[in-house]
Tab-separated table of C-alpha atoms and ligand atoms in Angstrom:
chain	number	residue	atom	x	y	z
A	389	MET	CA	26.204	27.044	15.374
A	390	GLN	CA	27.884	24.553	17.655
A	391	LYS	CA	25.332	22.812	19.878
A	392	ASP	CA	27.708	22.527	22.843
A	393	ASN	CA	31.408	21.906	23.299
A	394	LYS	CA	30.982	18.228	23.900
A	395	ILE	CA	32.871	15.806	21.715
A	396	TRP	CA	31.077	12.468	21.921
A	397	ASP	CA	32.941	9.198	21.530
A	398	VAL	CA	30.274	7.957	19.141
A	399	ILE	CA	27.406	9.591	17.277
A	400	VAL	CA	24.938	7.084	15.848
A	401	ILE	CA	22.898	8.579	13.012
A	402	GLY	CA	19.542	6.803	12.794
A	403	GLY	CA	17.931	4.833	15.603
A	404	GLY	CA	16.578	1.833	13.683
A	405	ALA	CA	17.536	-1.798	14.174
A	406	SER	CA	21.232	-1.502	13.323
A	407	GLY	CA	21.698	1.916	14.947
A	408	MET	CA	20.203	0.733	18.234
A	409	MET	CA	22.404	-2.357	18.154
A	410	ALA	CA	25.534	-0.278	17.472
A	411	GLY	CA	24.520	2.144	20.237
A	412	VAL	CA	24.060	-0.644	22.791
A	413	VAL	CA	27.414	-2.242	22.008
A	414	SER	CA	29.361	1.061	22.083
A	415	ALA	CA	27.668	2.179	25.297
A	416	ARG	CA	28.407	-1.168	26.947
A	417	ARG	CA	32.089	-0.475	26.203
A	418	GLY	CA	31.809	2.656	28.323
A	419	LYS	CA	31.821	5.056	25.357
A	420	SER	CA	29.808	8.253	25.457
A	421	VAL	CA	27.132	7.601	22.831
A	422	ILE	CA	24.399	9.777	21.354
A	423	ILE	CA	21.772	8.488	18.918
A	424	LEU	CA	20.326	11.149	16.606
A	425	GLU	CA	16.941	10.052	15.246
A	426	LYS	CA	14.653	11.873	12.825
A	427	ASN	CA	11.393	10.380	14.137
A	428	LYS	CA	9.667	11.021	17.454
A	429	LYS	CA	10.623	7.504	18.537
A	430	LEU	CA	13.338	4.985	17.758
A	431	GLY	CA	12.770	1.791	15.765
A	432	GLU	CA	9.600	2.632	13.811
A	433	LYS	CA	10.401	0.104	11.066
A	434	LEU	CA	11.496	-2.529	13.567
A	435	LYS	CA	8.054	-2.299	15.177
A	436	ILE	CA	6.291	-3.335	11.928
A	437	THR	CA	8.659	-6.153	10.977
A	438	GLY	CA	7.252	-9.638	10.461
A	439	GLY	CA	3.685	-8.294	10.473
A	440	GLY	CA	4.252	-6.904	13.973
A	441	ARG	CA	5.821	-10.163	15.233
A	442	CYS	CA	9.427	-9.461	14.089
A	443	ASN	CA	11.145	-12.300	12.284
A	444	ILE	CA	14.317	-11.436	14.163
A	445	THR	CA	16.701	-13.918	12.507
A	446	ASN	CA	16.806	-17.373	10.932
A	447	ALA	CA	17.962	-20.342	13.018
A	448	GLU	CA	20.225	-21.785	10.334
A	449	TYR	CA	23.375	-22.380	12.377
A	450	ASP	CA	25.521	-23.559	9.482
A	451	ILE	CA	27.175	-20.305	8.398
A	452	HIS	CA	27.688	-21.495	4.804
A	453	LYS	CA	24.024	-22.485	4.409
A	454	PHE	CA	22.952	-19.247	6.085
A	455	LEU	CA	24.984	-17.122	3.713
A	456	GLU	CA	23.379	-18.822	0.688
A	457	HIS	CA	20.412	-16.508	1.353
A	458	TYR	CA	22.405	-13.398	0.413
A	459	GLY	CA	22.873	-14.091	-3.306
A	460	LYS	CA	25.941	-12.476	-4.795
A	461	SER	CA	26.827	-10.745	-1.516
A	462	LYS	CA	27.511	-14.019	0.294
A	463	ASP	CA	31.241	-14.055	-0.473
A	464	PHE	CA	31.709	-10.816	1.446
A	465	LEU	CA	29.823	-11.891	4.545
A	466	PHE	CA	31.775	-14.817	5.986
A	467	SER	CA	34.088	-12.605	7.991
A	468	PRO	CA	31.423	-10.407	9.683
A	469	PHE	CA	29.248	-13.445	10.412
A	470	SER	CA	32.251	-15.200	11.994
A	471	ILE	CA	32.432	-12.266	14.400
A	472	PHE	CA	28.697	-12.052	15.213
A	473	GLY	CA	26.423	-14.719	13.765
A	474	VAL	CA	23.017	-16.290	14.357
A	475	GLU	CA	23.890	-18.026	17.636
A	476	ASP	CA	25.307	-14.757	18.967
A	477	THR	CA	22.010	-13.087	18.079
A	478	PHE	CA	20.060	-15.693	20.069
A	479	LYS	CA	22.385	-15.215	23.080
A	480	PHE	CA	22.306	-11.432	22.776
A	481	PHE	CA	18.510	-11.142	22.853
A	482	GLU	CA	18.174	-13.812	25.509
A	483	SER	CA	20.599	-11.787	27.647
A	484	LEU	CA	18.180	-8.857	27.279
A	485	GLY	CA	15.371	-11.045	28.659
A	486	LEU	CA	13.880	-11.687	25.217
A	487	PRO	CA	13.794	-15.431	24.494
A	488	LEU	CA	13.274	-16.465	20.863
A	489	VAL	CA	11.249	-19.302	19.342
A	490	ILE	CA	11.784	-21.033	16.013
A	491	GLU	CA	8.936	-21.523	13.543
A	492	ALA	CA	8.561	-23.021	10.050
A	493	ARG	CA	11.513	-22.514	7.693
A	494	LYS	CA	13.728	-21.859	10.743
A	495	ARG	CA	12.353	-18.351	11.137
A	496	ALA	CA	13.003	-17.031	14.651
A	497	PHE	CA	10.620	-14.686	16.492
A	498	PRO	CA	10.504	-13.277	20.006
A	499	LYS	CA	8.550	-15.709	22.196
A	500	SER	CA	6.149	-12.873	23.027
A	501	GLU	CA	5.436	-12.540	19.249
A	502	LYS	CA	5.699	-8.764	19.579
A	503	ALA	CA	8.103	-6.721	17.467
A	504	TYR	CA	7.554	-3.935	19.984
A	505	ASP	CA	9.326	-6.028	22.624
A	506	VAL	CA	12.475	-6.165	20.470
A	507	TYR	CA	12.464	-2.367	20.237
A	508	ASP	CA	11.728	-2.073	23.955
A	509	ALA	CA	14.538	-4.446	24.969
A	510	LEU	CA	17.084	-2.514	22.877
A	511	LYS	CA	15.857	0.852	24.117
A	512	LYS	CA	16.048	-0.232	27.776
A	513	GLU	CA	19.581	-1.552	27.202
A	514	LEU	CA	20.582	1.800	25.675
A	515	GLU	CA	19.186	3.607	28.715
A	516	LYS	CA	20.767	1.152	31.155
A	517	ASN	CA	24.173	1.818	29.573
A	518	LYS	CA	23.643	5.602	29.678
A	519	ALA	CA	23.435	6.199	25.930
A	520	THR	CA	21.810	9.541	25.103
A	521	ILE	CA	18.816	9.376	22.789
A	522	LYS	CA	17.856	12.468	20.865
A	523	THR	CA	14.737	12.235	18.697
A	524	ASN	CA	13.003	14.691	16.336
A	525	ILE	CA	16.362	15.723	14.923
A	526	ILE	CA	17.429	15.368	11.308
A	527	VAL	CA	21.065	15.019	10.341
A	528	THR	CA	21.562	17.059	7.179
A	529	LYS	CA	25.297	16.951	6.413
A	530	PHE	CA	28.677	15.679	7.557
A	531	ILE	CA	31.333	18.161	8.682
A	532	ILE	CA	34.741	17.267	7.260
A	533	ILE	CA	37.947	18.956	8.409
A	534	ASN	CA	41.365	17.891	7.131
A	535	GLU	CA	39.870	14.841	5.439
A	536	LYS	CA	38.367	13.580	8.692
A	537	VAL	CA	34.730	13.447	9.714
A	538	VAL	CA	34.497	15.625	12.815
A	539	GLY	CA	30.807	16.312	13.135
A	540	VAL	CA	27.321	16.467	11.684
A	541	LYS	CA	25.020	19.367	10.940
A	542	THR	CA	21.462	18.808	12.102
A	543	THR	CA	18.161	20.627	12.366
A	544	ASP	CA	19.238	21.302	15.960
A	545	GLY	CA	22.768	22.619	15.466
A	546	SER	CA	26.025	20.744	14.999
A	547	TYR	CA	27.206	17.701	16.920
A	548	PHE	CA	30.816	16.515	17.174
A	549	ALA	CA	32.362	13.126	17.859
A	550	LYS	CA	35.409	10.938	17.444
A	551	SER	CA	33.481	8.232	15.579
A	552	PHE	CA	30.237	8.073	13.598
A	553	VAL	CA	27.908	5.175	12.869
A	554	LEU	CA	25.751	5.849	9.827
A	555	ALA	CA	22.595	3.753	10.262
A	556	THR	CA	19.907	5.674	8.364
A	557	GLY	CA	18.482	2.615	6.580
A	558	GLY	CA	17.501	2.217	2.929
A	559	LEU	CA	14.330	3.156	1.098
A	560	SER	CA	11.714	0.550	2.024
A	561	HIS	CA	8.562	1.935	3.683
A	562	PRO	CA	9.850	5.534	3.741
A	563	GLU	CA	7.069	6.526	6.138
A	564	THR	CA	9.164	4.834	8.870
A	565	GLY	CA	11.899	7.434	8.381
A	566	SER	CA	14.255	5.730	5.942
A	567	THR	CA	14.118	8.143	3.032
A	568	GLY	CA	17.540	7.481	1.539
A	569	ASP	CA	19.420	10.284	3.345
A	570	GLY	CA	22.336	7.956	4.061
A	571	PHE	CA	22.818	7.145	0.373
A	572	ARG	CA	23.091	10.870	-0.321
A	573	PHE	CA	25.587	11.412	2.519
A	574	LEU	CA	27.742	8.516	1.321
A	575	LYS	CA	27.745	9.805	-2.261
A	576	ASP	CA	28.748	13.282	-1.033
A	577	LEU	CA	31.598	11.663	0.900
A	578	GLY	CA	32.879	10.078	-2.313
A	579	HIS	CA	31.426	6.577	-1.915
A	580	LYS	CA	29.914	4.519	-4.725
A	581	ILE	CA	26.243	3.651	-4.325
A	582	GLU	CA	24.578	0.863	-6.285
A	583	LYS	CA	21.198	2.168	-7.490
A	584	PRO	CA	18.447	1.147	-5.022
A	585	ASN	CA	15.804	-1.224	-6.387
A	586	PRO	CA	12.891	-2.846	-4.541
A	587	SER	CA	13.767	-6.565	-4.512
A	588	VAL	CA	11.703	-8.295	-1.830
A	589	VAL	CA	8.411	-6.779	-2.851
A	590	PRO	CA	4.883	-7.813	-3.928
A	591	LEU	CA	4.017	-8.145	-7.625
A	592	GLU	CA	1.574	-5.920	-9.479
A	593	VAL	CA	-0.919	-7.835	-11.601
A	594	SER	CA	-3.425	-6.412	-14.112
A	595	ASP	CA	-6.085	-9.166	-13.908
A	596	LYS	CA	-9.327	-8.059	-12.281
A	597	TRP	CA	-10.067	-11.478	-10.767
A	598	VAL	CA	-6.866	-11.234	-8.705
A	599	HIS	CA	-7.888	-7.844	-7.268
A	600	GLU	CA	-11.321	-9.260	-6.410
A	601	LEU	CA	-9.653	-11.874	-4.201
A	602	SER	CA	-7.914	-9.246	-2.036
A	603	GLY	CA	-7.207	-10.772	1.382
A	604	VAL	CA	-7.537	-14.417	0.265
A	605	THR	CA	-4.628	-16.762	0.956
A	606	LEU	CA	-4.042	-19.961	-1.022
A	607	SER	CA	-2.023	-22.026	1.417
A	608	PHE	CA	-0.752	-24.543	-1.130
A	609	MET	CA	-0.363	-23.788	-4.819
A	610	LYS	CA	2.268	-23.785	-7.533
A	611	ILE	CA	3.136	-20.711	-9.551
A	612	THR	CA	5.129	-20.892	-12.791
A	613	PHE	CA	6.575	-17.775	-14.406
A	614	TYR	CA	6.935	-17.300	-18.190
A	615	LEU	CA	8.914	-14.739	-20.155
A	616	ASP	CA	7.430	-14.058	-23.605
A	617	GLY	CA	5.688	-17.451	-23.425
A	618	LYS	CA	8.836	-19.361	-22.397
A	619	LYS	CA	8.833	-21.179	-19.046
A	620	GLN	CA	11.330	-19.705	-16.538
A	621	PHE	CA	10.822	-21.117	-13.014
A	622	SER	CA	8.212	-22.512	-10.607
A	623	LYS	CA	7.647	-22.239	-6.857
A	624	THR	CA	5.241	-24.066	-4.584
A	625	GLY	CA	3.771	-22.737	-1.346
A	626	LYS	CA	1.503	-20.032	0.015
A	627	ILE	CA	0.276	-17.044	-1.973
A	628	LEU	CA	-1.633	-13.972	-0.836
A	629	PHE	CA	-3.960	-12.056	-3.186
A	630	THR	CA	-4.095	-8.293	-2.669
A	631	HIS	CA	-6.021	-5.431	-4.270
A	632	PHE	CA	-3.016	-4.730	-6.512
A	633	GLY	CA	-1.640	-8.220	-7.153
A	634	LEU	CA	0.222	-11.021	-5.423
A	635	SER	CA	2.149	-11.188	-2.170
A	636	GLY	CA	3.259	-13.644	0.556
A	637	PRO	CA	6.754	-14.994	1.313
A	638	LEU	CA	7.000	-17.096	-1.833
A	639	ILE	CA	6.129	-14.156	-4.076
A	640	LEU	CA	8.356	-11.739	-2.143
A	641	ASN	CA	11.321	-14.055	-2.553
A	642	SER	CA	10.656	-14.467	-6.305
A	643	ALA	CA	10.425	-10.718	-6.913
A	644	SER	CA	14.088	-10.046	-7.569
A	645	TYR	CA	14.158	-12.629	-10.380
A	646	VAL	CA	10.767	-11.526	-11.721
A	647	GLY	CA	12.145	-7.961	-11.763
A	648	SER	CA	14.936	-9.038	-14.098
A	649	LEU	CA	12.413	-10.870	-16.328
A	650	LEU	CA	10.295	-7.712	-16.517
A	651	GLN	CA	13.303	-5.891	-17.949
A	652	ALA	CA	13.459	-8.465	-20.736
A	653	GLY	CA	9.844	-8.759	-21.914
A	654	ARG	CA	6.266	-9.770	-21.078
A	655	VAL	CA	5.889	-11.791	-17.884
A	656	ASP	CA	2.915	-14.060	-17.228
A	657	ALA	CA	2.422	-16.584	-14.468
A	658	PHE	CA	0.200	-19.642	-14.205
A	659	ILE	CA	-1.172	-20.682	-10.842
A	660	ASP	CA	-1.945	-24.337	-10.238
A	661	ALA	CA	-4.503	-24.360	-7.425
A	662	TYR	CA	-4.167	-28.158	-6.981
A	663	PRO	CA	-0.438	-28.893	-7.454
A	664	ASP	CA	-0.549	-32.311	-5.775
A	665	THR	CA	-3.466	-33.608	-7.925
A	666	THR	CA	-2.974	-34.666	-11.561
A	667	LEU	CA	-5.234	-33.313	-14.257
A	668	GLY	CA	-6.880	-36.749	-14.583
A	669	ASP	CA	-7.508	-37.136	-10.832
A	670	LEU	CA	-8.877	-33.594	-10.611
A	671	GLU	CA	-11.253	-34.319	-13.454
A	672	ASP	CA	-12.468	-37.532	-11.721
A	673	LYS	CA	-13.037	-35.549	-8.543
A	674	ILE	CA	-15.060	-32.908	-10.373
A	675	VAL	CA	-17.120	-35.504	-12.290
A	676	LYS	CA	-18.090	-36.979	-8.895
A	677	ILE	CA	-19.089	-33.552	-7.558
A	678	PHE	CA	-21.117	-32.901	-10.725
A	679	ASP	CA	-22.865	-36.298	-10.382
A	680	LYS	CA	-23.807	-35.495	-6.795
A	681	ASN	CA	-25.228	-32.082	-7.756
A	682	LYS	CA	-26.797	-32.823	-11.174
A	683	ASN	CA	-29.764	-30.485	-10.813
A	684	LYS	CA	-27.991	-27.477	-9.326
A	685	ILE	CA	-26.613	-24.622	-11.415
A	686	LEU	CA	-22.821	-24.508	-11.595
A	687	LYS	CA	-22.596	-21.173	-9.776
A	688	ASN	CA	-24.175	-22.708	-6.678
A	689	ILE	CA	-21.675	-25.551	-6.400
A	690	LEU	CA	-18.497	-23.612	-7.257
A	691	LYS	CA	-17.538	-23.663	-3.578
A	692	GLU	CA	-17.144	-27.430	-3.731
A	693	ILE	CA	-14.856	-27.276	-6.758
A	694	VAL	CA	-12.535	-24.367	-6.133
A	695	PRO	CA	-10.155	-23.748	-3.200
A	696	ASP	CA	-11.512	-21.827	-0.191
A	697	GLY	CA	-12.143	-18.160	-0.873
A	698	MET	CA	-11.713	-18.407	-4.651
A	699	THR	CA	-15.330	-18.552	-5.859
A	700	LYS	CA	-15.359	-14.856	-6.763
A	701	ALA	CA	-12.461	-15.401	-9.161
A	702	PHE	CA	-14.176	-18.251	-10.958
A	703	GLU	CA	-17.380	-16.264	-11.230
A	704	ILE	CA	-15.314	-13.821	-13.311
A	705	LEU	CA	-13.294	-16.391	-15.227
A	706	ILE	CA	-16.072	-18.817	-16.237
A	707	ASP	CA	-18.526	-17.783	-18.931
A	708	LYS	CA	-21.785	-16.397	-17.427
A	709	ASP	CA	-24.034	-18.741	-19.446
A	710	ILE	CA	-22.118	-21.772	-18.203
A	711	LEU	CA	-22.299	-20.546	-14.609
A	712	GLU	CA	-26.099	-20.403	-14.880
A	713	THR	CA	-26.363	-23.858	-16.512
A	714	LYS	CA	-27.592	-26.893	-14.580
A	715	VAL	CA	-24.626	-29.163	-13.970
A	716	HIS	CA	-26.137	-32.154	-15.877
A	717	SER	CA	-26.314	-29.966	-19.017
A	718	ILE	CA	-22.706	-28.773	-18.942
A	719	LYS	CA	-20.864	-30.051	-21.999
A	720	LYS	CA	-17.855	-32.317	-21.536
A	721	ASP	CA	-15.553	-29.775	-23.222
A	722	ASP	CA	-16.711	-27.003	-20.900
A	723	ARG	CA	-16.143	-29.244	-17.877
A	724	LYS	CA	-12.641	-30.065	-19.129
A	725	ALA	CA	-11.968	-26.340	-19.595
A	726	ILE	CA	-12.910	-25.702	-15.945
A	727	VAL	CA	-10.535	-28.440	-14.768
A	728	LEU	CA	-7.775	-26.969	-16.914
A	729	LEU	CA	-8.468	-23.526	-15.495
A	730	LEU	CA	-8.045	-24.807	-11.933
A	731	LYS	CA	-4.545	-25.926	-12.827
A	732	ASN	CA	-3.651	-22.943	-15.046
A	733	LEU	CA	-4.918	-19.641	-13.705
A	734	LYS	CA	-3.172	-17.064	-15.856
A	735	VAL	CA	-2.025	-13.725	-14.452
A	736	HIS	CA	-0.169	-10.953	-16.234
A	737	ILE	CA	2.614	-9.481	-14.072
A	738	THR	CA	2.898	-5.804	-14.937
A	739	ASN	CA	5.461	-4.588	-12.419
A	740	LEU	CA	7.135	-4.905	-9.037
A	741	MET	CA	5.427	-2.762	-6.399
A	742	GLY	CA	7.395	0.299	-5.255
A	743	TYR	CA	9.490	1.292	-2.226
A	744	ASP	CA	6.394	1.943	-0.146
A	745	ARG	CA	5.474	-1.756	-0.208
A	746	ALA	CA	8.972	-3.244	-0.358
A	747	VAL	CA	10.365	-5.331	2.491
A	748	VAL	CA	13.859	-5.122	1.050
A	749	VAL	CA	15.322	-2.583	-1.327
A	750	ASP	CA	18.576	-3.755	-2.889
A	751	GLY	CA	21.349	-1.353	-3.686
A	752	GLY	CA	23.451	0.824	-1.448
A	753	LEU	CA	27.100	1.149	-0.531
A	754	VAL	CA	29.186	-1.245	-2.627
A	755	LEU	CA	30.781	-3.749	-0.272
A	756	THR	CA	34.310	-3.291	-1.592
A	757	GLU	CA	34.251	0.215	-0.063
A	758	VAL	CA	33.771	-0.953	3.514
A	759	ASN	CA	36.027	-3.023	5.786
A	760	LEU	CA	33.655	-5.826	6.730
A	761	LYS	CA	35.709	-6.823	9.792
A	762	THR	CA	35.070	-3.406	11.369
A	763	MET	CA	32.317	-1.827	9.206
A	764	GLN	CA	34.666	1.143	8.632
A	765	SER	CA	34.412	3.207	5.490
A	766	LYS	CA	37.550	2.778	3.385
A	767	ILE	CA	37.538	6.539	2.764
A	768	PHE	CA	36.970	7.811	6.320
A	769	ASP	CA	38.264	5.478	9.018
A	770	ASN	CA	36.116	6.985	11.789
A	771	LEU	CA	32.899	6.396	9.833
A	772	PHE	CA	31.083	3.067	10.297
A	773	ILE	CA	28.192	1.958	8.069
A	774	THR	CA	25.472	-0.536	8.965
A	775	GLY	CA	22.201	-2.250	8.011
A	776	ASP	CA	20.125	-1.472	4.937
A	777	LEU	CA	22.646	1.101	3.687
A	778	LEU	CA	24.849	-1.765	2.514
A	779	ASN	CA	24.397	-3.283	-0.932
A	780	ILE	CA	23.460	-6.786	0.206
A	781	ASN	CA	20.868	-8.962	-1.568
A	782	ARG	CA	18.614	-10.209	1.229
A	783	GLN	CA	15.693	-12.616	1.242
A	784	SER	CA	12.758	-12.463	3.613
A	785	GLY	CA	12.875	-14.910	6.540
A	786	GLY	CA	14.943	-13.019	9.126
A	787	PHE	CA	17.923	-12.332	6.851
A	788	GLY	CA	17.480	-8.546	6.707
A	789	LEU	CA	17.500	-8.010	10.447
A	790	GLN	CA	20.394	-10.429	10.964
A	791	ILE	CA	22.493	-8.113	8.756
A	792	CYS	CA	21.515	-5.277	11.120
A	793	TRP	CA	22.479	-7.228	14.264
A	794	THR	CA	25.796	-8.349	12.734
A	795	THR	CA	26.861	-5.014	11.240
A	796	GLY	CA	25.502	-3.037	14.200
A	797	TYR	CA	27.429	-5.221	16.642
A	798	ILE	CA	30.669	-4.897	14.675
A	799	ALA	CA	30.324	-1.124	14.211
A	800	GLY	CA	29.542	-0.737	17.920
A	801	THR	CA	32.601	-2.790	18.845
A	802	ASN	CA	34.970	-0.738	16.699
A	803	ALA	CA	33.568	2.799	16.812
B	555	LIG	C1	7.215	-4.025	6.248
B	555	LIG	C2	8.574	-4.605	6.541
B	555	LIG	C3	8.679	-5.782	7.262
B	555	LIG	C4	9.934	-6.314	7.503
B	555	LIG	N1	10.017	-7.462	8.209
B	555	LIG	C5	11.215	-8.034	8.423
B	555	LIG	C6	11.326	-9.215	9.211
B	555	LIG	O1	10.358	-9.723	9.771
B	555	LIG	N2	12.573	-9.753	9.346
B	555	LIG	C7	13.697	-9.201	8.792
B	555	LIG	O2	14.784	-9.757	8.940
B	555	LIG	N3	13.632	-8.028	8.118
B	555	LIG	C8	12.432	-7.446	7.932
B	555	LIG	N4	12.352	-6.251	7.263
B	555	LIG	C9	13.622	-5.557	6.907
B	555	LIG	C10	14.158	-4.803	8.150
B	555	LIG	O3	13.121	-4.093	8.747
B	555	LIG	C11	15.297	-3.856	7.778
B	555	LIG	O4	16.328	-4.628	7.204
B	555	LIG	C12	15.848	-3.094	8.982
B	555	LIG	O5	14.852	-2.415	9.699
B	555	LIG	C13	16.907	-2.092	8.560
B	555	LIG	O6	17.444	-1.496	9.684
B	555	LIG	P1	18.382	-0.224	9.569
B	555	LIG	O7	18.944	0.007	10.917
B	555	LIG	O8	19.338	-0.392	8.453
B	555	LIG	O9	17.418	0.947	9.128
B	555	LIG	P2	15.975	1.426	9.637
B	555	LIG	O10	15.371	0.414	10.551
B	555	LIG	O11	15.248	1.808	8.417
B	555	LIG	O12	16.317	2.688	10.519
B	555	LIG	C14	16.856	3.872	9.982
B	555	LIG	C15	16.561	4.980	10.946
B	555	LIG	O13	17.289	6.142	10.560
B	555	LIG	C16	16.453	7.286	10.706
B	555	LIG	N5	16.930	8.333	9.810
B	555	LIG	C17	16.936	8.325	8.467
B	555	LIG	N6	17.490	9.453	7.976
B	555	LIG	C18	17.855	10.195	9.049
B	555	LIG	C19	18.465	11.471	9.217
B	555	LIG	N7	18.834	12.193	8.158
B	555	LIG	N8	18.678	11.934	10.451
B	555	LIG	C20	18.303	11.214	11.537
B	555	LIG	N9	17.722	10.004	11.455
B	555	LIG	C21	17.499	9.499	10.220
B	555	LIG	C22	15.069	6.770	10.339
B	555	LIG	O14	14.049	7.592	10.851
B	555	LIG	C23	15.088	5.369	10.948
B	555	LIG	O15	14.604	5.358	12.269
B	555	LIG	C24	11.111	-5.683	7.029
B	555	LIG	C25	10.992	-4.465	6.330
B	555	LIG	C26	9.745	-3.926	6.085
B	555	LIG	C27	9.647	-2.645	5.349
């Protein structure tokens, strides 16, 4: 069934971050644009980015330094970022009445601190430029005639256009609508898809004491990862304990590497809760606390020894008899063991968490199959591909959404 006789200039499939951007740019060029979106509303994932605050980009203005955050993909990205880079993103959102502010590690957020405002600004710009938005409609298939994409089949009939922007996202948080449909479409069209893998994702840990700390943040610690007992790498910063394991920016950005270690063998990590204090100084500090509290049982003074929020963990990790002992009766060796524990909390990493908890899922269309100056498919020149569908290794910190703004802008300019 043909929906109507209209042939649109541009059909955008998927109204997430990159689809909305592509829609705005095409509509501003005077093209007739329709966005077909599966959900009731556009931008459901965009609205939960950055914990609801939307880390919209990263204010690293040196393009070479910026691209360092995309791992192996960086060599492909110079040309698209020369067309629409970080400064263009700042100007673009400011032109929509959405000023940005820069926080630690150059992460940029809307001044209002509301991800919803990013969605709202893009949606209003789509409406202002007369783009048509159609929600609650699922694209199911491409229609190909004479080796050209001419239309799409949907749950609401067929739609036809001169150009198509495929912006259906990847596989992270599928409840927001990105269920991997685009990967399937691209495969059917003859494209090569690198297998999707959660890469910026929390770590699953088997130790009970970690689960008990769910919700606790250690704002300054050092974590060192080991493969089969051999030291691999360390990171220092903030860590978040959850009911399944470890999270927080530092963990998320280590996940890709930890994932490769997990393929190779057993992975353990040691957390140093006092990375800027030597073992000797920490022991002196604890001796002083013990001296001050001689007649109290250890359990009652744990709060003074361990970092904020971590008493529960030490109640599990320290032997019960020792916990109930008066501090003046604790043996020197047991005291030394507690000091050592504070600098070497062992956790066993069992897995990376899945798609449902991933911020970034690697994999997607291999970059050699797309013209990165136009975002055109190298198989179908009226098909443009954007955002999370592309096989780009991204880190957290605004680098995922910047890919969406850049590729969405370029697709919208050329579609
Ligand atoms: C929890 C979380 C927090 C994040 N925070 C940040 C952050 O702060 N900063 C950052 O840079 N990145 C962040 N990211 C990554 C960022 O959200 C993504 O890179 C970005 O949203 C991808 O945009 P997209 O346009 O490619 O796809 P999406 O935003 O996933 O949009 C795809 C759209 O296509 C629709 N769709 C799918 N299939 C069909 C179909 N068959 N028919 C019709 N419509 C369809 C979906 O419903 C969806 O609306 C975060 C990700 C997650 C999961």
